[in-house]
Coordinates of C-alpha atoms in Angstrom, one line a residue:
Chain A
N1 CA -83.7 -98.9 35.1
A2 CA -81.1 -96.7 33.6
G3 CA -78.1 -98.9 34.5
V4 CA -74.9 -97.1 33.9
T5 CA -75.2 -93.5 32.6
Q6 CA -72.3 -91.6 31.1
T7 CA -72.2 -87.9 30.3
P8 CA -71.4 -86.3 27.9
K9 CA -71.8 -88.5 24.9
F10 CA -69.5 -86.5 22.7
Q11 CA -66.8 -83.9 23.5
V12 CA -64.2 -82.0 21.6
L13 CA -61.3 -80.4 23.5
K14 CA -58.3 -78.4 22.6
T15 CA -54.9 -79.5 23.8
G16 CA -54.4 -78.4 27.3
Q17 CA -58.0 -78.0 28.3
S18 CA -59.5 -80.0 31.2
M19 CA -62.7 -81.8 31.6
T20 CA -64.5 -84.4 33.7
L21 CA -66.4 -87.4 32.4
Q22 CA -69.3 -88.3 34.7
C23 CA -70.6 -91.8 35.4
A24 CA -73.4 -93.0 37.6
Q25 CA -74.9 -96.4 38.2
D26 CA -78.2 -97.2 39.8
M27 CA -77.7 -100.9 40.4
N28 CA -76.1 -100.6 43.8
H29 CA -72.9 -102.1 42.5
N30 CA -69.7 -101.9 44.6
S31 CA -67.1 -101.8 41.9
M32 CA -66.7 -99.2 39.1
Y33 CA -64.3 -98.9 36.2
W34 CA -63.1 -96.6 33.5
Y35 CA -61.8 -97.9 30.2
R36 CA -60.7 -96.4 27.0
Q37 CA -61.2 -98.1 23.6
D38 CA -58.9 -97.4 20.7
P39 CA -58.9 -99.2 17.3
G40 CA -56.9 -102.5 17.4
M41 CA -56.2 -102.2 21.1
G42 CA -59.4 -103.4 22.7
L43 CA -60.5 -101.8 26.0
R44 CA -57.7 -100.7 28.3
L45 CA -58.3 -100.2 32.0
I46 CA -57.6 -96.6 33.2
Y47 CA -58.7 -96.7 36.8
Y48 CA -61.1 -98.7 38.9
S49 CA -62.7 -98.5 42.3
A50 CA -63.3 -101.7 44.2
S51 CA -65.7 -100.0 46.7
E52 CA -66.7 -96.5 47.8
G53 CA -63.6 -94.7 49.1
T54 CA -61.0 -96.7 47.2
T55 CA -59.4 -96.2 43.8
D56 CA -56.6 -98.1 42.0
K57 CA -54.6 -97.6 38.9
G58 CA -55.2 -99.8 35.9
E59 CA -53.1 -100.4 32.8
V60 CA -53.0 -96.8 31.4
P61 CA -53.5 -94.3 34.3
N62 CA -51.1 -91.5 33.2
G63 CA -52.8 -88.3 32.4
Y64 CA -56.0 -89.1 34.3
N65 CA -57.5 -88.8 37.8
V66 CA -60.6 -90.3 39.3
S67 CA -63.0 -89.6 42.1
R68 CA -65.4 -92.1 43.6
L69 CA -67.8 -89.5 44.9
N70 CA -70.2 -92.0 46.5
K71 CA -71.4 -95.5 45.8
R72 CA -73.2 -94.4 42.6
E73 CA -70.8 -92.0 41.0
F74 CA -67.3 -92.4 39.6
S75 CA -65.8 -89.6 37.6
L76 CA -62.8 -89.4 35.3
R77 CA -60.8 -86.2 35.0
L78 CA -58.4 -85.1 32.3
E79 CA -56.4 -82.2 33.7
S80 CA -54.5 -81.2 30.6
A81 CA -55.9 -83.0 27.5
A82 CA -53.5 -84.3 24.9
P83 CA -54.3 -85.6 21.3
S84 CA -53.2 -89.1 22.5
Q85 CA -56.3 -89.1 24.8
T86 CA -58.6 -89.0 21.8
S87 CA -60.6 -92.2 22.4
V88 CA -63.9 -93.6 23.3
Y89 CA -64.3 -93.9 27.1
F90 CA -66.5 -96.5 28.8
C91 CA -67.6 -96.6 32.4
A92 CA -68.6 -99.9 33.8
S93 CA -69.8 -101.4 37.1
R94 CA -70.2 -104.8 38.6
S95 CA -71.6 -106.4 41.7
G96 CA -69.6 -108.6 44.1
G97 CA -70.2 -112.0 42.7
D98 CA -67.3 -113.9 41.1
N99 CA -69.3 -114.5 38.0
S100 CA -70.8 -111.0 37.8
P101 CA -70.1 -109.3 34.4
L102 CA -69.3 -105.7 33.8
H103 CA -72.3 -103.5 33.0
F104 CA -71.2 -100.7 30.6
G105 CA -72.4 -97.3 29.9
N106 CA -72.9 -96.2 26.3
G107 CA -69.5 -94.5 26.1
T108 CA -68.1 -91.0 25.6
R109 CA -66.4 -90.1 22.3
L110 CA -63.7 -87.6 23.1
T111 CA -61.6 -85.8 20.5
V112 CA -58.6 -83.7 21.5
T113 CA -57.3 -81.4 18.8
Chain B
A1 CA -48.9 -109.2 34.9
Q2 CA -52.0 -110.6 33.5
K3 CA -52.5 -110.6 29.8
I4 CA -55.2 -111.6 27.2
T5 CA -54.4 -112.5 23.6
Q6 CA -56.8 -112.6 20.8
T7 CA -54.8 -113.5 17.7
Q8 CA -57.6 -113.2 15.1
P9 CA -58.2 -109.6 14.1
G10 CA -60.9 -110.6 11.7
M11 CA -62.9 -113.7 11.0
F12 CA -65.4 -114.7 8.3
V13 CA -68.1 -117.3 8.7
Q14 CA -71.0 -118.5 6.5
E15 CA -74.4 -118.0 7.9
K16 CA -75.7 -121.1 9.8
E17 CA -72.1 -122.4 10.3
A18 CA -70.2 -122.6 13.6
V19 CA -67.2 -120.4 14.3
T20 CA -64.5 -120.4 17.0
L21 CA -62.9 -117.2 18.3
D22 CA -59.6 -117.8 20.0
C23 CA -58.5 -116.4 23.4
T24 CA -55.4 -117.2 25.4
Y25 CA -54.6 -115.7 28.8
D26 CA -51.7 -115.5 31.2
T27 CA -52.1 -115.3 34.9
S28 CA -50.4 -116.7 38.0
D29 CA -53.4 -116.3 40.2
P30 CA -55.3 -119.7 40.7
S31 CA -58.6 -117.9 41.0
Y32 CA -59.8 -116.0 37.9
G33 CA -62.7 -115.6 35.7
L34 CA -63.0 -115.4 31.9
F35 CA -65.7 -113.4 30.1
W36 CA -66.8 -112.8 26.5
Y37 CA -68.4 -109.6 25.4
K38 CA -70.0 -108.6 22.1
Q39 CA -69.8 -105.1 20.7
P40 CA -72.1 -104.5 17.7
S41 CA -71.6 -101.6 15.4
S42 CA -73.9 -99.5 17.6
G43 CA -71.1 -99.5 20.2
E44 CA -72.7 -101.0 23.3
M45 CA -71.0 -103.8 25.2
I46 CA -73.0 -107.0 25.7
F47 CA -72.0 -109.8 28.1
L48 CA -72.2 -113.2 26.5
I49 CA -70.7 -115.9 28.7
Y50 CA -68.6 -116.6 31.8
Q51 CA -66.2 -119.3 32.9
G52 CA -64.6 -119.5 36.3
S53 CA -61.2 -121.1 36.8
Y54 CA -62.6 -123.7 39.2
D55 CA -65.6 -124.6 37.0
Q56 CA -65.4 -128.2 36.0
Q57 CA -67.6 -128.0 33.0
N58 CA -67.4 -125.7 30.0
A59 CA -69.9 -122.9 30.1
T60 CA -72.8 -122.7 27.7
E61 CA -75.4 -120.0 27.0
G62 CA -77.7 -120.7 24.1
R63 CA -75.7 -120.7 20.9
Y64 CA -72.6 -119.6 22.8
S65 CA -70.2 -122.1 24.4
L66 CA -66.8 -121.7 25.9
N67 CA -64.1 -124.2 25.1
F68 CA -62.0 -123.9 28.3
Q69 CA -58.6 -125.6 28.3
K70 CA -57.1 -124.7 31.6
A71 CA -53.7 -126.4 31.1
R72 CA -53.3 -124.5 27.8
K73 CA -54.7 -121.3 29.2
S74 CA -57.2 -120.9 26.5
A75 CA -60.9 -119.9 26.6
N76 CA -62.2 -120.0 23.0
L77 CA -65.7 -118.8 22.2
V78 CA -67.8 -121.1 20.0
I79 CA -70.8 -119.6 18.3
S80 CA -73.0 -122.3 16.7
A81 CA -75.4 -121.7 13.8
S82 CA -74.1 -118.2 13.1
Q83 CA -76.7 -115.5 12.3
L84 CA -76.2 -112.2 10.4
G85 CA -76.8 -110.4 13.7
D86 CA -73.7 -112.0 15.1
S87 CA -71.5 -109.7 13.0
A88 CA -69.7 -107.7 15.6
M89 CA -66.5 -107.2 17.6
Y90 CA -65.9 -109.9 20.2
F91 CA -63.8 -109.3 23.3
C92 CA -62.3 -111.8 25.7
A93 CA -61.7 -110.5 29.2
M94 CA -60.2 -111.8 32.4
R95 CA -60.8 -111.0 36.1
E96 CA -58.1 -112.1 38.5
G97 CA -58.9 -113.0 42.1
W98 CA -62.4 -113.2 43.4
G99 CA -65.1 -110.9 44.7
G100 CA -66.1 -107.6 43.3
G101 CA -63.1 -105.4 43.5
F102 CA -60.6 -106.9 41.1
K103 CA -59.7 -105.4 37.8
T104 CA -60.8 -106.9 34.6
I105 CA -58.6 -106.6 31.5
F106 CA -59.5 -107.2 27.8
G107 CA -58.0 -108.6 24.7
A108 CA -57.7 -106.6 21.5
G109 CA -60.8 -108.2 20.1
T110 CA -61.9 -110.2 17.0
R111 CA -64.2 -108.7 14.4
L112 CA -66.6 -111.4 13.1
F113 CA -68.3 -111.1 9.7
V114 CA -71.2 -113.4 9.0
K115 CA -71.8 -113.9 5.3
A116 CA -75.3 -114.6 3.9

């Protein structure tokens, strides 16, 4: 099983450009999440989707939009990239059990110049 | 607002010794879950152990155990018999509420170095 798949693995953008980070999971999980990881700050939640058709803001949603396209796919869009969005982005999913952990993708390393 | 605090940016431990990584949390929700994840230098996130707020006993998984002190709002990870492969970043995380749709937030992490 592939688990959680993120594309692309690496991306360099110029300030003001837009892009979409793709995420898909094949575990039939209901909930999906987007995090960014910066040195010394751990993982910060950008947006999450409790189930197909719903999305909610996390800790740092400004500058991002998301789409829960279907149960499998949850995309993150940067409309106008800024250098402050340089980070490693992780997508994750989890099933509905209270003790179910997050299953993470391998991350996307984004650099905005 | 919920919050996770990991006060140890870096820790050193001698191989084969035990080490405790600290985690304190803050929440007003009576139902929550605490998780620990490991991130090796390769970058992937690996789930280690879970403790529910209503669990009566401390969680254990192999060499990992969770020292859960609910009144103090702490959930420290104990790694026994450290191995060189335990060198990694360790993150404490908390899920508020129950079910699948609740957000999970992370602490800043502790980098563990295991010395031979």
